[in-house]
PDB file of C-alpha atoms in Angstrom:
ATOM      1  CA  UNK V   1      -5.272  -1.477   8.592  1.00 68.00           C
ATOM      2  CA  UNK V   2      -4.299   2.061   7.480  1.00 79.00           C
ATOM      3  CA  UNK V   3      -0.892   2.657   7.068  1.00 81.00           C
ATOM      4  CA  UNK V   4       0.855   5.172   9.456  1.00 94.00           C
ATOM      5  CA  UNK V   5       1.919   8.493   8.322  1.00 97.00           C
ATOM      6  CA  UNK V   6       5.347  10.513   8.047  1.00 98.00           C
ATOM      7  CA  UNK V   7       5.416  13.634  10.451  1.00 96.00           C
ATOM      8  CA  UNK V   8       9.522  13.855  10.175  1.00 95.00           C
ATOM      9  CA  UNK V   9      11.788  12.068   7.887  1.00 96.00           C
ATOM     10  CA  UNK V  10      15.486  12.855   7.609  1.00 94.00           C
ATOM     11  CA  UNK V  11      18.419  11.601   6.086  1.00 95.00           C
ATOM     12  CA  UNK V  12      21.191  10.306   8.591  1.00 93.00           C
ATOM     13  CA  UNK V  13      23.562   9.488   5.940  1.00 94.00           C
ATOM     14  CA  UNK V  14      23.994   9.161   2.166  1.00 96.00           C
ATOM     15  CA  UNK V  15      21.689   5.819   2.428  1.00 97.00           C
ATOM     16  CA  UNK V  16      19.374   6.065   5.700  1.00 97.00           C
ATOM     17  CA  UNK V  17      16.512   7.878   6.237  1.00 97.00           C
ATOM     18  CA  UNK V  18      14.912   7.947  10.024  1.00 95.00           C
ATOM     19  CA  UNK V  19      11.139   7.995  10.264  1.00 96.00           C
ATOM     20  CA  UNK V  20       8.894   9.608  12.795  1.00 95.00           C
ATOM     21  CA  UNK V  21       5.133   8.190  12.156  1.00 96.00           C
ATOM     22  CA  UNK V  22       1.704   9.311  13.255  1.00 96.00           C
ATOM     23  CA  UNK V  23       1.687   6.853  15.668  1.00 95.00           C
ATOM     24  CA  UNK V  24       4.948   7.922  17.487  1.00 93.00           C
ATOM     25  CA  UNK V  25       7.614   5.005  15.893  1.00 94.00           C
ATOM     26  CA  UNK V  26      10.622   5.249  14.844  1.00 94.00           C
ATOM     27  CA  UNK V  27      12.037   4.102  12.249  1.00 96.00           C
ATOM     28  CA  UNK V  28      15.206   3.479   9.587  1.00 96.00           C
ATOM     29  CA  UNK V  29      15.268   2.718   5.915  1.00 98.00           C
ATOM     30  CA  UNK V  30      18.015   1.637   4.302  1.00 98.00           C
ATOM     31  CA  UNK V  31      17.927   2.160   0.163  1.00 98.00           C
ATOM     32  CA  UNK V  32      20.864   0.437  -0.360  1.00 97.00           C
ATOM     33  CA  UNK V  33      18.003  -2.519  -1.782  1.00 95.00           C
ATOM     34  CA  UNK V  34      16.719   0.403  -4.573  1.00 97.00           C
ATOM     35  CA  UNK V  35      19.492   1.143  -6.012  1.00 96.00           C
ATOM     36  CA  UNK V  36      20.141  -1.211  -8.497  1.00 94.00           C
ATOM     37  CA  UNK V  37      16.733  -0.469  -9.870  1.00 96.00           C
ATOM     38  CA  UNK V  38      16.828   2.109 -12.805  1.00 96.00           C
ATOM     39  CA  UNK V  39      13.933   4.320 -11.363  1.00 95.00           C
ATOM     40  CA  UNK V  40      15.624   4.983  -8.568  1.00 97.00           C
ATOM     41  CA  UNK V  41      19.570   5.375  -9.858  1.00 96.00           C
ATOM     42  CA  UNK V  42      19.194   9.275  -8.999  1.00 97.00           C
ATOM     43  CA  UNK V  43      19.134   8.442  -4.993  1.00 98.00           C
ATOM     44  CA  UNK V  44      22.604   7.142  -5.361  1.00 97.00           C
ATOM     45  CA  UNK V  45      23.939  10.978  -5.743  1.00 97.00           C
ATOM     46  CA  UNK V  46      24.197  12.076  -1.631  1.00 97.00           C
ATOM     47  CA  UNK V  47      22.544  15.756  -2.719  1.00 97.00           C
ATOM     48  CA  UNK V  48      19.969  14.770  -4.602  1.00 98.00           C
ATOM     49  CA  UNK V  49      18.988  11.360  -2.000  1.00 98.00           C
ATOM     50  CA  UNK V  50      19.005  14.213   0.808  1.00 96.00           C
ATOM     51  CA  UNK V  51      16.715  16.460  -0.788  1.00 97.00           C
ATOM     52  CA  UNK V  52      13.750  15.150  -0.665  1.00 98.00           C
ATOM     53  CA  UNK V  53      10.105  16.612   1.115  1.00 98.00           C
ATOM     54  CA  UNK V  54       7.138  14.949   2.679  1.00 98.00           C
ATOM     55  CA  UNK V  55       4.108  14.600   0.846  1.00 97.00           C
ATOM     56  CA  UNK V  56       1.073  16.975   2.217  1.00 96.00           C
ATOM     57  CA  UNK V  57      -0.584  14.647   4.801  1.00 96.00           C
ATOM     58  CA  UNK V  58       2.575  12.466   5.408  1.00 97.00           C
ATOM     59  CA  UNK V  59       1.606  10.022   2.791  1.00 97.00           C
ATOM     60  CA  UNK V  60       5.247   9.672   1.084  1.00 98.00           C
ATOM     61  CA  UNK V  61       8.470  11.073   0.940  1.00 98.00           C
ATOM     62  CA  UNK V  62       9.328  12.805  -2.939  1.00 98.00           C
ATOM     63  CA  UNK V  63      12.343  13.653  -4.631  1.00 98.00           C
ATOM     64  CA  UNK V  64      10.569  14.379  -8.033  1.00 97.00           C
ATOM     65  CA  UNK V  65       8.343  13.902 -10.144  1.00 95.00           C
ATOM     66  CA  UNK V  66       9.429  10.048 -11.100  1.00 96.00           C
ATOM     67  CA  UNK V  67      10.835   9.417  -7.608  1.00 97.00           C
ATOM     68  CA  UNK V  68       8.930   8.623  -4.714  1.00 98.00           C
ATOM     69  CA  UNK V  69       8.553   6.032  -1.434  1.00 98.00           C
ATOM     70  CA  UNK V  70       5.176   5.666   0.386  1.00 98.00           C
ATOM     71  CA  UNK V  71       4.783   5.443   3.980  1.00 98.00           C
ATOM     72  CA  UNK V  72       3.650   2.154   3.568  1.00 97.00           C
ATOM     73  CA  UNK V  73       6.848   0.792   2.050  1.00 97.00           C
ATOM     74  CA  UNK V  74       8.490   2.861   4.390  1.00 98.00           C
ATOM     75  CA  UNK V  75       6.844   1.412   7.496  1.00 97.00           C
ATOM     76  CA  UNK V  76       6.115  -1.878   6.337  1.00 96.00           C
ATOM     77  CA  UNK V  77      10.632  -2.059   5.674  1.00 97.00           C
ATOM     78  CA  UNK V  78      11.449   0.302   7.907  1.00 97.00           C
ATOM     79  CA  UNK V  79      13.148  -1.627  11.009  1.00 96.00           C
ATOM     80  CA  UNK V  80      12.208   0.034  14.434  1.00 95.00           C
ATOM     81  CA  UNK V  81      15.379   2.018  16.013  1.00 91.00           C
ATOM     82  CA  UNK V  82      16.527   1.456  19.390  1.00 86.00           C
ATOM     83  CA  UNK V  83      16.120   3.374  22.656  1.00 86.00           C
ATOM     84  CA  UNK V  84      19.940   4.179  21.869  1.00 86.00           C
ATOM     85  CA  UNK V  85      19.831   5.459  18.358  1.00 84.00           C
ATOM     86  CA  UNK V  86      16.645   6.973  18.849  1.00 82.00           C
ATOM     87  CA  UNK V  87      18.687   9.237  22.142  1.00 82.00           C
ATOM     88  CA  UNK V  88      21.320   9.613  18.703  1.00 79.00           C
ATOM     89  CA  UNK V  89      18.791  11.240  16.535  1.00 75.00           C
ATOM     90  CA  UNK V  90      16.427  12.720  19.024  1.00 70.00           C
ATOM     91  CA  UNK V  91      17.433  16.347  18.408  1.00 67.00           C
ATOM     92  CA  UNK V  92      16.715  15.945  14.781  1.00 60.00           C
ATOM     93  CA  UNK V  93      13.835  14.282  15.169  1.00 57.00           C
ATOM     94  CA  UNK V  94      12.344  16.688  17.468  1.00 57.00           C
ATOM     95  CA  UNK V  95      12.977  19.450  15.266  1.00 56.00           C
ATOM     96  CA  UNK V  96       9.180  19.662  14.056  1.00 50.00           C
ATOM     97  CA  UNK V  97       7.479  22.084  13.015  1.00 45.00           C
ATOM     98  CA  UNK V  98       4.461  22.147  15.123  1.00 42.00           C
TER      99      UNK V  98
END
């Protein structure tokens, strides 16, 4: 199965990022479980974890060069928001540029 793509991504706090994929879901990733990993120490600064951008064609989100997350991993351990959080974030996430 191919895996879904990104179309919005933002951070909702200094360690949750909400996912909109190709094929409408919603998501949340928590990378609270990364950061006791060297690669991806940086994330734990809130500036640089909120400063990321979406790949072209949706197929990761980057923060640099060494620092990345597919949208595999992303949808694969993302967990599926609710009807309520998604009515939380839905001005954000419907803030694409179309």
């Amino acid at each position: 199965m191919k895996p879904e793509r990104i179309v919005f991504a933002k951070a909702i706090d200094d360690r949750t990022l909400i996912i909109k994929f190709t094929n409408l879901e919603i998501k949340k990733y928590d990378i609270s479980k990364l950061l006791d990993k060297p690669m991806f120490s940086s994330l734990r600064n809130p500036g640089f974890f909120k400063n990321f951008k979406i790949e072209r064609g949706g197929y990761a989100l980057v923060w640099n060069e060494d620092i990345d997350l597919s949208e595999y991993e992303l949808y694969q351990n993302g967990i599926s928001c609710t009807d309520e959080e998604i009515e939380r974030y839905i001005e954000s996430i419907h803030h694409v540029a179309g």
